[in-house]
Coordinates of C-alpha atoms in Angstrom, one line a residue:
M1083 CA 137.9 94.8 132.3
W1084 CA 139.8 95.0 135.7
T1085 CA 143.6 95.3 136.5
D1086 CA 145.4 93.2 138.6
D1087 CA 145.6 95.7 141.6
E1088 CA 141.6 95.8 141.7
I1089 CA 141.2 92.0 141.4
E1090 CA 144.2 91.4 144.5
K1091 CA 142.5 94.5 146.1
G1092 CA 139.0 92.4 145.8
I1093 CA 140.3 89.4 147.2
Q1094 CA 142.3 91.0 149.7
A1095 CA 139.5 92.9 151.3
G1096 CA 137.1 90.1 151.7
G1097 CA 132.7 89.6 151.2
A1098 CA 131.2 90.9 147.8
A1099 CA 134.8 92.9 146.2
R1100 CA 136.0 89.0 147.3
E1101 CA 133.3 86.6 145.2
K1102 CA 133.7 90.0 142.1
A1103 CA 137.0 89.5 142.0
L1104 CA 137.2 86.0 141.4
Y1105 CA 134.5 85.5 139.6
H1106 CA 136.1 87.7 137.7
V1107 CA 139.2 86.2 136.6
F1108 CA 138.0 82.6 136.9
F1109 CA 134.6 82.9 134.2
Q1110 CA 135.2 86.1 132.9
Q1111 CA 138.3 85.8 132.4
D1112 CA 139.0 82.1 131.5
W1113 CA 142.0 81.2 134.1
K1114 CA 139.7 77.6 133.9
G1115 CA 139.7 77.3 131.0
A1116 CA 143.3 78.3 130.3
A1117 CA 144.4 75.6 133.1
I1118 CA 142.0 72.8 131.5
I1119 CA 143.6 74.2 128.2
F1120 CA 147.3 74.1 129.9
V1121 CA 146.7 70.0 131.1
L1122 CA 145.2 68.8 127.8
Q1123 CA 148.5 70.6 126.0
N1124 CA 150.4 68.9 128.1
G1125 CA 148.0 65.2 127.6
G1126 CA 146.0 65.3 130.4
Y1127 CA 142.7 65.1 130.4
E1128 CA 139.7 67.8 131.2
P1129 CA 138.3 65.8 134.2
D1130 CA 142.5 66.3 135.7
G1131 CA 142.2 70.1 134.3
D1132 CA 139.4 70.7 135.9
D1133 CA 140.0 69.7 139.4
I1134 CA 143.4 71.0 138.7
A1135 CA 141.9 74.5 138.3
Q1136 CA 139.6 74.0 141.1
K1137 CA 142.3 72.8 143.2
A1138 CA 144.6 75.6 141.7
F1139 CA 141.8 78.1 142.2
V1140 CA 141.6 77.8 146.6
L1141 CA 145.5 78.0 146.2
F1142 CA 146.2 81.1 144.3
E1143 CA 143.1 82.7 146.7
N1144 CA 143.8 82.0 150.1
N1145 CA 147.5 83.4 148.8
V1146 CA 146.3 86.7 147.6
R1147 CA 143.7 86.8 150.3
L1148 CA 147.1 86.5 153.1
G1149 CA 149.6 88.7 151.0
K1150 CA 151.5 85.9 149.6
F1151 CA 151.1 87.1 146.3
K1152 CA 155.0 89.7 145.8
G1153 CA 153.9 90.4 142.4
Q1154 CA 156.8 89.1 141.1
S1155 CA 154.5 88.5 137.8
S1156 CA 150.9 89.0 136.5
L1157 CA 148.3 87.0 138.6
K1158 CA 147.3 85.6 135.9
T1159 CA 150.8 83.4 135.6
Y1160 CA 151.4 82.8 139.2
F1161 CA 147.7 80.7 139.1
L1162 CA 148.7 79.3 136.3
A1163 CA 152.2 78.8 137.4

């Protein structure tokens, strides 16, 4: 299990470290599934949840890579918010 700090540093490092960190959170920790469940619980449909998860994933990666994440929450909370 990776810490938030390890995930953040991996994304910012780029290359293989970035890919491993993103794969870990999106698939191994199933943040994608968490986003889909959130959408379903709020009256949405699974395809909508999948679309939202992918868009959130791109924004999350960009914000972390560019240093916009300030550590005021966990990375998962930041992703889901």
